[in-house]
PDB file of C-alpha atoms in Angstrom:
ATOM      1  CA  PRO W 812      99.559 150.709 167.774  1.00 56.00           C
ATOM      2  CA  LYS W 813     101.441 147.866 169.500  1.00 70.00           C
ATOM      3  CA  LYS W 814     103.857 150.525 170.781  1.00 82.00           C
ATOM      4  CA  HIS W 815     101.073 152.133 172.803  1.00 88.00           C
ATOM      5  CA  MET W 816      99.391 149.240 174.606  1.00 84.00           C
ATOM      6  CA  PRO W 817     100.306 146.026 176.478  1.00 89.00           C
ATOM      7  CA  ALA W 818     100.254 142.987 174.204  1.00 89.00           C
ATOM      8  CA  HIS W 819      97.463 141.262 176.149  1.00 91.00           C
ATOM      9  CA  LEU W 820      95.094 144.186 175.422  1.00 89.00           C
ATOM     10  CA  TRP W 821      95.881 144.467 171.731  1.00 88.00           C
ATOM     11  CA  ASN W 822      93.491 143.085 169.097  1.00 89.00           C
ATOM     12  CA  GLN W 823      92.672 143.843 165.475  1.00 89.00           C
ATOM     13  CA  ARG W 824      89.738 146.121 166.271  1.00 87.00           C
ATOM     14  CA  TYR W 825      91.883 148.189 168.620  1.00 88.00           C
ATOM     15  CA  ASP W 826      94.616 148.252 165.981  1.00 88.00           C
ATOM     16  CA  ALA W 827      92.273 149.682 163.334  1.00 90.00           C
ATOM     17  CA  ASN W 828      90.858 152.311 165.681  1.00 89.00           C
ATOM     18  CA  MET W 829      94.251 153.442 166.925  1.00 90.00           C
ATOM     19  CA  ARG W 830      95.759 153.606 163.451  1.00 90.00           C
ATOM     20  CA  GLN W 831      92.961 155.997 162.523  1.00 92.00           C
ATOM     21  CA  TYR W 832      93.456 158.025 165.711  1.00 91.00           C
ATOM     22  CA  LEU W 833      97.224 158.263 165.234  1.00 91.00           C
ATOM     23  CA  MET W 834      96.712 159.424 161.665  1.00 93.00           C
ATOM     24  CA  ASN W 835      94.184 162.052 162.802  1.00 92.00           C
ATOM     25  CA  THR W 836      96.581 163.435 165.423  1.00 93.00           C
ATOM     26  CA  GLN W 837      99.907 163.167 163.585  1.00 93.00           C
ATOM     27  CA  ASP W 838     100.108 166.941 163.004  1.00 93.00           C
ATOM     28  CA  ARG W 839      99.531 167.786 166.662  1.00 92.00           C
ATOM     29  CA  LYS W 840     102.423 169.936 167.896  1.00 92.00           C
ATOM     30  CA  SER W 841     101.195 171.647 171.057  1.00 94.00           C
ATOM     31  CA  GLN W 842      98.554 171.509 173.764  1.00 94.00           C
ATOM     32  CA  GLU W 843      96.382 173.871 171.720  1.00 95.00           C
ATOM     33  CA  ASP W 844      96.100 171.253 168.959  1.00 95.00           C
ATOM     34  CA  TYR W 845      94.179 168.783 171.143  1.00 95.00           C
ATOM     35  CA  PHE W 846      90.476 168.412 170.336  1.00 93.00           C
ATOM     36  CA  CYS W 847      89.283 169.787 173.672  1.00 95.00           C
ATOM     37  CA  ALA W 848      91.550 172.840 173.467  1.00 96.00           C
ATOM     38  CA  GLN W 849      90.490 173.498 169.873  1.00 96.00           C
ATOM     39  CA  SER W 850      86.819 173.326 170.803  1.00 96.00           C
ATOM     40  CA  CYS W 851      87.178 175.702 173.756  1.00 96.00           C
ATOM     41  CA  GLY W 852      89.494 177.961 171.773  1.00 96.00           C
ATOM     42  CA  ALA W 853      86.883 178.290 169.037  1.00 97.00           C
ATOM     43  CA  ALA W 854      84.260 179.099 171.688  1.00 97.00           C
ATOM     44  CA  VAL W 855      86.511 181.777 173.226  1.00 97.00           C
ATOM     45  CA  ASP W 856      86.998 183.343 169.780  1.00 96.00           C
ATOM     46  CA  TRP W 857      83.266 183.202 169.049  1.00 96.00           C
ATOM     47  CA  LEU W 858      82.451 184.965 172.306  1.00 96.00           C
ATOM     48  CA  GLY W 859      84.925 187.717 171.503  1.00 94.00           C
ATOM     49  CA  GLN W 860      83.223 188.310 168.165  1.00 93.00           C
ATOM     50  CA  ASN W 861      79.584 187.938 169.236  1.00 92.00           C
ATOM     51  CA  ALA W 862      79.275 189.092 172.857  1.00 87.00           C
ATOM     52  CA  ASN W 863      77.911 192.466 171.796  1.00 86.00           C
ATOM     53  CA  GLY W 864      74.952 192.825 174.126  1.00 83.00           C
ATOM     54  CA  ASN W 865      72.528 190.728 172.102  1.00 90.00           C
ATOM     55  CA  PRO W 866      71.130 187.445 173.484  1.00 91.00           C
ATOM     56  CA  PHE W 867      73.008 184.356 172.359  1.00 93.00           C
ATOM     57  CA  MET W 868      73.060 180.610 172.856  1.00 93.00           C
ATOM     58  CA  LEU W 869      76.410 178.818 172.526  1.00 95.00           C
ATOM     59  CA  TRP W 870      76.603 175.011 172.653  1.00 95.00           C
ATOM     60  CA  ILE W 871      80.089 173.512 172.967  1.00 96.00           C
ATOM     61  CA  ASP W 872      81.089 169.868 172.437  1.00 93.00           C
ATOM     62  CA  MET W 873      84.219 169.372 174.531  1.00 88.00           C
ATOM     63  CA  PHE W 874      85.076 165.950 173.003  1.00 85.00           C
ATOM     64  CA  ASP W 875      86.827 165.019 176.243  1.00 91.00           C
ATOM     65  CA  PRO W 876      87.153 163.146 178.495  1.00 92.00           C
ATOM     66  CA  HIS W 877      86.682 160.549 175.767  1.00 90.00           C
ATOM     67  CA  GLU W 878      88.713 157.576 174.710  1.00 91.00           C
ATOM     68  CA  PRO W 879      91.479 157.332 173.854  1.00 92.00           C
ATOM     69  CA  TRP W 880      92.563 159.038 177.068  1.00 94.00           C
ATOM     70  CA  ASP W 881      95.512 160.915 175.648  1.00 94.00           C
ATOM     71  CA  ALA W 882      95.930 164.168 177.598  1.00 95.00           C
ATOM     72  CA  PRO W 883      99.005 166.401 177.178  1.00 96.00           C
ATOM     73  CA  GLU W 884     102.044 165.115 179.049  1.00 94.00           C
ATOM     74  CA  ARG W 885     102.005 167.754 181.789  1.00 95.00           C
ATOM     75  CA  PHE W 886      98.518 166.676 182.829  1.00 97.00           C
ATOM     76  CA  GLN W 887      99.427 162.984 182.797  1.00 96.00           C
ATOM     77  CA  LYS W 888     102.433 163.679 185.034  1.00 96.00           C
ATOM     78  CA  MET W 889     100.109 165.136 187.661  1.00 97.00           C
ATOM     79  CA  TYR W 890      99.082 161.541 188.423  1.00 97.00           C
ATOM     80  CA  ARG W 891     102.263 159.516 187.886  1.00 94.00           C
ATOM     81  CA  ASP W 892     105.824 160.291 186.874  1.00 92.00           C
ATOM     82  CA  GLU W 893     106.253 157.342 184.540  1.00 90.00           C
ATOM     83  CA  TYR W 894     103.860 155.374 182.326  1.00 90.00           C
ATOM     84  CA  PRO W 895     104.555 151.944 180.804  1.00 89.00           C
ATOM     85  CA  TYR W 896     104.677 153.506 177.328  1.00 87.00           C
ATOM     86  CA  GLU W 897     105.784 156.917 176.097  1.00 85.00           C
ATOM     87  CA  ARG W 898     102.265 157.436 174.748  1.00 89.00           C
ATOM     88  CA  TYR W 899      99.898 154.956 176.382  1.00 89.00           C
ATOM     89  CA  LEU W 900      96.684 154.887 174.331  1.00 89.00           C
ATOM     90  CA  PHE W 901      93.765 153.113 175.950  1.00 87.00           C
ATOM     91  CA  GLY W 902      90.708 153.273 173.722  1.00 82.00           C
ATOM     92  CA  TYR W 903      88.023 151.672 171.617  1.00 80.00           C
ATOM     93  CA  GLY W 904      88.433 148.034 170.765  1.00 83.00           C
ATOM     94  CA  VAL W 905      89.898 146.776 174.035  1.00 88.00           C
ATOM     95  CA  ARG W 906      87.932 143.811 175.387  1.00 88.00           C
ATOM     96  CA  ASN W 907      86.919 143.965 179.036  1.00 87.00           C
ATOM     97  CA  ALA W 908      87.757 140.286 179.391  1.00 87.00           C
ATOM     98  CA  ASP W 909      91.404 141.071 178.543  1.00 91.00           C
ATOM     99  CA  ILE W 910      91.863 143.776 181.190  1.00 91.00           C
ATOM    100  CA  ARG W 911      93.889 142.658 184.211  1.00 92.00           C
ATOM    101  CA  PRO W 912      93.707 144.164 187.709  1.00 93.00           C
ATOM    102  CA  ASP W 913      97.208 145.625 187.355  1.00 92.00           C
ATOM    103  CA  ASP W 914      96.082 147.523 184.221  1.00 93.00           C
ATOM    104  CA  LEU W 915      93.491 149.539 186.134  1.00 95.00           C
ATOM    105  CA  PRO W 916      95.715 151.976 188.082  1.00 95.00           C
ATOM    106  CA  VAL W 917      97.321 153.225 184.859  1.00 95.00           C
ATOM    107  CA  ILE W 918      93.976 153.419 183.045  1.00 95.00           C
ATOM    108  CA  ARG W 919      92.458 155.413 185.909  1.00 96.00           C
ATOM    109  CA  ASP W 920      95.396 157.822 185.916  1.00 97.00           C
ATOM    110  CA  LEU W 921      95.033 158.347 182.167  1.00 96.00           C
ATOM    111  CA  TYR W 922      91.350 159.111 182.663  1.00 96.00           C
ATOM    112  CA  ALA W 923      92.054 161.476 185.562  1.00 97.00           C
ATOM    113  CA  ALA W 924      94.576 163.354 183.416  1.00 97.00           C
ATOM    114  CA  GLU W 925      91.995 163.711 180.646  1.00 97.00           C
ATOM    115  CA  VAL W 926      89.420 165.058 183.103  1.00 97.00           C
ATOM    116  CA  THR W 927      91.958 167.536 184.495  1.00 98.00           C
ATOM    117  CA  PHE W 928      92.836 168.737 181.001  1.00 98.00           C
ATOM    118  CA  SER W 929      89.135 169.189 180.215  1.00 97.00           C
ATOM    119  CA  ASP W 930      88.747 171.153 183.433  1.00 97.00           C
ATOM    120  CA  TYR W 931      91.652 173.387 182.430  1.00 97.00           C
ATOM    121  CA  CYS W 932      90.050 174.098 179.037  1.00 96.00           C
ATOM    122  CA  ILE W 933      86.703 174.904 180.650  1.00 96.00           C
ATOM    123  CA  GLY W 934      88.526 177.269 183.003  1.00 96.00           C
ATOM    124  CA  ARG W 935      89.886 179.197 180.011  1.00 95.00           C
ATOM    125  CA  LEU W 936      86.371 179.506 178.650  1.00 96.00           C
ATOM    126  CA  LEU W 937      84.906 180.714 181.951  1.00 96.00           C
ATOM    127  CA  LYS W 938      87.711 183.242 182.335  1.00 97.00           C
ATOM    128  CA  ARG W 939      86.787 184.711 178.947  1.00 96.00           C
ATOM    129  CA  VAL W 940      83.129 184.901 179.941  1.00 96.00           C
ATOM    130  CA  GLU W 941      84.190 186.832 183.030  1.00 96.00           C
ATOM    131  CA  GLN W 942      86.519 189.146 181.082  1.00 96.00           C
ATOM    132  CA  LEU W 943      83.656 190.059 178.757  1.00 96.00           C
ATOM    133  CA  GLY W 944      81.428 190.962 181.703  1.00 94.00           C
ATOM    134  CA  LEU W 945      78.927 188.210 180.943  1.00 95.00           C
ATOM    135  CA  MET W 946      78.868 186.325 184.255  1.00 93.00           C
ATOM    136  CA  ASP W 947      76.011 188.362 185.722  1.00 92.00           C
ATOM    137  CA  ASN W 948      73.593 187.772 182.846  1.00 92.00           C
ATOM    138  CA  THR W 949      74.565 184.357 181.484  1.00 94.00           C
ATOM    139  CA  ILE W 950      73.335 180.881 182.417  1.00 95.00           C
ATOM    140  CA  ILE W 951      76.088 178.273 182.102  1.00 96.00           C
ATOM    141  CA  VAL W 952      75.246 174.559 182.026  1.00 96.00           C
ATOM    142  CA  PHE W 953      77.740 171.695 182.236  1.00 96.00           C
ATOM    143  CA  SER W 954      76.668 168.114 181.539  1.00 95.00           C
ATOM    144  CA  THR W 955      77.486 165.085 179.407  1.00 93.00           C
ATOM    145  CA  ASP W 956      75.831 162.232 177.520  1.00 90.00           C
ATOM    146  CA  HIS W 957      77.004 159.263 179.615  1.00 91.00           C
ATOM    147  CA  GLY W 958      79.453 158.141 182.250  1.00 91.00           C
ATOM    148  CA  THR W 959      82.123 155.456 182.145  1.00 92.00           C
ATOM    149  CA  HIS W 960      83.374 152.394 183.993  1.00 92.00           C
ATOM    150  CA  LEU W 961      86.834 152.415 185.519  1.00 93.00           C
ATOM    151  CA  GLY W 962      86.932 148.820 186.688  1.00 91.00           C
ATOM    152  CA  GLU W 963      83.452 148.569 188.201  1.00 89.00           C
ATOM    153  CA  GLU W 964      81.627 145.359 187.240  1.00 82.00           C
ATOM    154  CA  GLY W 965      84.885 144.246 185.611  1.00 85.00           C
ATOM    155  CA  CYS W 966      84.488 146.843 182.860  1.00 88.00           C
ATOM    156  CA  VAL W 967      86.220 149.904 181.486  1.00 91.00           C
ATOM    157  CA  GLN W 968      84.593 152.499 179.193  1.00 89.00           C
ATOM    158  CA  LYS W 969      80.850 152.946 178.833  1.00 85.00           C
ATOM    159  CA  THR W 970      79.908 149.319 177.972  1.00 77.00           C
ATOM    160  CA  PRO W 971      76.375 150.124 176.657  1.00 67.00           C
ATOM    161  CA  GLY W 972      75.001 146.714 177.611  1.00 72.00           C
ATOM    162  CA  LEU W 973      75.688 147.427 181.276  1.00 79.00           C
ATOM    163  CA  LEU W 974      73.509 150.425 182.121  1.00 85.00           C
ATOM    164  CA  ASN W 975      74.429 150.778 185.772  1.00 84.00           C
ATOM    165  CA  ALA W 976      74.880 154.066 187.624  1.00 86.00           C
ATOM    166  CA  CYS W 977      78.472 154.434 186.379  1.00 87.00           C
ATOM    167  CA  VAL W 978      77.060 155.020 182.908  1.00 88.00           C
ATOM    168  CA  THR W 979      73.601 156.496 183.517  1.00 89.00           C
ATOM    169  CA  ARG W 980      74.264 158.905 186.392  1.00 89.00           C
ATOM    170  CA  ILE W 981      75.879 161.981 184.866  1.00 91.00           C
ATOM    171  CA  PRO W 982      77.038 165.378 186.141  1.00 92.00           C
ATOM    172  CA  LEU W 983      74.717 168.358 185.811  1.00 94.00           C
ATOM    173  CA  ILE W 984      75.974 171.751 186.981  1.00 94.00           C
ATOM    174  CA  ILE W 985      74.003 174.948 186.373  1.00 94.00           C
ATOM    175  CA  LYS W 986      75.543 178.347 187.090  1.00 94.00           C
ATOM    176  CA  HIS W 987      72.789 180.990 187.372  1.00 93.00           C
ATOM    177  CA  PRO W 988      73.370 184.735 187.821  1.00 92.00           C
ATOM    178  CA  ASP W 989      71.017 184.676 190.834  1.00 89.00           C
ATOM    179  CA  LYS W 990      73.513 183.974 193.619  1.00 87.00           C
ATOM    180  CA  ARG W 991      70.792 182.980 196.095  1.00 88.00           C
ATOM    181  CA  PHE W 992      71.079 179.461 194.729  1.00 86.00           C
ATOM    182  CA  ALA W 993      74.877 179.213 194.701  1.00 88.00           C
ATOM    183  CA  ALA W 994      76.493 175.915 195.772  1.00 88.00           C
ATOM    184  CA  LYS W 995      73.140 174.176 196.132  1.00 90.00           C
ATOM    185  CA  ARG W 996      73.060 170.400 195.673  1.00 92.00           C
ATOM    186  CA  ILE W 997      69.847 168.676 194.582  1.00 90.00           C
ATOM    187  CA  ASP W 998      69.054 165.011 195.223  1.00 87.00           C
ATOM    188  CA  GLY W 999      65.810 164.854 193.216  1.00 89.00           C
ATOM    189  CA  LEU W1000      65.563 162.951 189.946  1.00 91.00           C
ATOM    190  CA  VAL W1001      65.868 164.718 186.593  1.00 93.00           C
ATOM    191  CA  GLY W1002      66.776 163.544 183.106  1.00 92.00           C
ATOM    192  CA  ALA W1003      67.967 164.842 179.755  1.00 91.00           C
ATOM    193  CA  VAL W1004      64.330 165.219 178.704  1.00 92.00           C
ATOM    194  CA  ASP W1005      64.071 168.048 181.252  1.00 95.00           C
ATOM    195  CA  PHE W1006      66.820 170.208 179.776  1.00 94.00           C
ATOM    196  CA  MET W1007      64.816 172.050 177.117  1.00 93.00           C
ATOM    197  CA  PRO W1008      61.759 172.828 179.306  1.00 94.00           C
ATOM    198  CA  THR W1009      64.104 174.123 182.019  1.00 94.00           C
ATOM    199  CA  PHE W1010      66.036 176.421 179.711  1.00 93.00           C
ATOM    200  CA  LEU W1011      62.819 177.786 178.218  1.00 93.00           C
ATOM    201  CA  ALA W1012      61.426 178.459 181.692  1.00 93.00           C
ATOM    202  CA  LEU W1013      64.617 180.236 182.787  1.00 92.00           C
ATOM    203  CA  LEU W1014      64.285 182.478 179.737  1.00 90.00           C
ATOM    204  CA  GLY W1015      60.705 183.325 180.635  1.00 90.00           C
ATOM    205  CA  ILE W1016      59.165 181.127 177.947  1.00 89.00           C
ATOM    206  CA  ASP W1017      56.411 178.888 179.305  1.00 82.00           C
ATOM    207  CA  ASP W1018      55.471 177.197 176.032  1.00 81.00           C
ATOM    208  CA  TYR W1019      56.718 173.773 177.124  1.00 79.00           C
ATOM    209  CA  LYS W1020      53.594 172.288 178.686  1.00 80.00           C
ATOM    210  CA  ASN W1021      53.206 169.650 175.959  1.00 86.00           C
ATOM    211  CA  MET W1022      56.788 168.425 176.252  1.00 88.00           C
ATOM    212  CA  ASP W1023      57.622 165.187 178.040  1.00 87.00           C
ATOM    213  CA  GLY W1024      60.094 166.863 180.387  1.00 91.00           C
ATOM    214  CA  GLY W1025      59.637 169.409 183.139  1.00 92.00           C
ATOM    215  CA  ASN W1026      61.247 172.484 184.648  1.00 94.00           C
ATOM    216  CA  MET W1027      64.046 171.186 186.882  1.00 94.00           C
ATOM    217  CA  TRP W1028      64.647 174.684 188.285  1.00 94.00           C
ATOM    218  CA  LYS W1029      61.631 174.047 190.516  1.00 94.00           C
ATOM    219  CA  LEU W1030      63.852 171.657 192.475  1.00 94.00           C
ATOM    220  CA  VAL W1031      66.389 174.423 193.014  1.00 94.00           C
ATOM    221  CA  THR W1032      63.787 176.881 194.284  1.00 92.00           C
ATOM    222  CA  GLY W1033      62.196 174.201 196.482  1.00 92.00           C
ATOM    223  CA  GLN W1034      58.851 174.155 194.681  1.00 93.00           C
ATOM    224  CA  VAL W1035      59.015 170.385 194.177  1.00 92.00           C
ATOM    225  CA  PRO W1036      61.314 167.670 195.637  1.00 90.00           C
ATOM    226  CA  SER W1037      61.681 165.776 192.347  1.00 90.00           C
ATOM    227  CA  LEU W1038      60.393 165.834 188.778  1.00 91.00           C
ATOM    228  CA  HIS W1039      60.116 162.084 188.319  1.00 92.00           C
ATOM    229  CA  GLU W1040      59.385 159.033 190.401  1.00 93.00           C
ATOM    230  CA  ASN W1041      61.613 157.030 188.052  1.00 94.00           C
ATOM    231  CA  VAL W1042      64.179 157.931 185.408  1.00 93.00           C
ATOM    232  CA  TYR W1043      64.541 155.650 182.373  1.00 92.00           C
ATOM    233  CA  THR W1044      67.569 154.966 180.192  1.00 90.00           C
ATOM    234  CA  VAL W1045      67.358 153.082 176.890  1.00 86.00           C
ATOM    235  CA  PHE W1046      70.161 152.209 174.515  1.00 84.00           C
ATOM    236  CA  ASN W1047      69.630 149.788 171.639  1.00 80.00           C
ATOM    237  CA  LYS W1048      68.427 146.548 173.292  1.00 80.00           C
ATOM    238  CA  PHE W1049      69.332 147.630 176.808  1.00 84.00           C
ATOM    239  CA  GLY W1050      67.282 149.462 179.418  1.00 87.00           C
ATOM    240  CA  ALA W1051      67.495 150.751 182.976  1.00 91.00           C
ATOM    241  CA  ILE W1052      65.147 152.213 185.596  1.00 93.00           C
ATOM    242  CA  HIS W1053      66.504 154.413 188.363  1.00 91.00           C
ATOM    243  CA  ASN W1054      64.881 156.027 191.387  1.00 92.00           C
ATOM    244  CA  LEU W1055      66.148 157.256 194.735  1.00 90.00           C
ATOM    245  CA  ASP W1056      66.003 153.779 196.298  1.00 93.00           C
ATOM    246  CA  TRP W1057      66.602 151.299 193.483  1.00 94.00           C
ATOM    247  CA  HIS W1058      68.490 150.866 190.233  1.00 91.00           C
ATOM    248  CA  TYR W1059      67.443 148.113 187.828  1.00 91.00           C
ATOM    249  CA  PHE W1060      69.006 147.344 184.478  1.00 86.00           C
ATOM    250  CA  GLN W1061      68.514 144.520 182.026  1.00 81.00           C
ATOM    251  CA  ASN W1062      71.307 143.277 179.827  1.00 68.00           C
ATOM    252  CA  VAL W1063      69.746 141.438 176.899  1.00 62.00           C
ATOM    253  CA  ALA W1064      72.499 140.772 174.390  1.00 58.00           C
ATOM    254  CA  SER W1065      75.974 140.908 175.951  1.00 55.00           C
ATOM    255  CA  LYS W1066      76.115 137.463 177.566  1.00 56.00           C
ATOM    256  CA  SER W1067      79.901 137.640 177.799  1.00 51.00           C
ATOM    257  CA  LEU W1068      79.529 139.869 180.862  1.00 52.00           C
ATOM    258  CA  GLY W1069      77.838 137.032 182.696  1.00 50.00           C
ATOM    259  CA  LYS W1070      74.970 139.176 183.940  1.00 60.00           C
ATOM    260  CA  GLY W1071      71.242 138.995 183.500  1.00 70.00           C
ATOM    261  CA  PRO W1072      68.791 141.486 185.009  1.00 82.00           C
ATOM    262  CA  CYS W1073      70.347 143.321 187.980  1.00 84.00           C
ATOM    263  CA  LEU W1074      68.637 145.144 190.834  1.00 89.00           C
ATOM    264  CA  TYR W1075      70.563 147.307 193.307  1.00 89.00           C
ATOM    265  CA  ASN W1076      69.276 148.706 196.587  1.00 93.00           C
ATOM    266  CA  LEU W1077      70.872 152.159 196.569  1.00 89.00           C
ATOM    267  CA  ARG W1078      70.251 152.701 200.275  1.00 90.00           C
ATOM    268  CA  THR W1079      72.303 149.676 201.303  1.00 91.00           C
ATOM    269  CA  ASP W1080      74.541 149.301 198.223  1.00 84.00           C
ATOM    270  CA  PRO W1081      75.122 152.735 196.652  1.00 74.00           C
TER     271      PRO W1081
END
């Protein structure tokens, strides 16, 4: 592992994690052997075998962009010609306190390459959906479980004890066959709790009244401006409250970050 990371970032926890990762990927020979490509490839195969006119639900875990940010070389070279190491592996175990300002440009390029590779894999999947004639009767949803820091607040990676918008504000893209709503951007507040009620409603199933979440499609159609006054995030001993004007998070345990409760005015400090 010391061959893949600057000495000032190396520690025993990183060493153990990277040894495991290197062992797990030692048989990788081509771009198709990467986790993201395998996941999308399996989904493409499944669609070919099961897209027979019957309703289906397919959930795909892309794995990426997730640490270690280790995209195929051709994607990394889209962002810089040369990296400090032949295979620069930034991942779990690195302490934020050890990261220097001059480390960040490389780390950000590694992350960008991983995102671009993920985008490429998703493109393959969408192309297959189109080839099978499914675009006009299929709802496609893209989202994730959390965001990441790329130097904000002096941190890299998700840093669970620091539940700011870098971590809690996540992408949500819904592609609906009804093209009246194409390219529409919504500013109202929704959360993961709203996913299931929304999907049920889009399928014509209204048996979600006793669920905590709501139908976020009402924001798209203009029926309501927002589903929630506040959105809450909880992880272990950490919590955050987010609305359109303010973001508050409380860091209880990780004193090494030097932060107590934090309140941001999103109108003046987005």
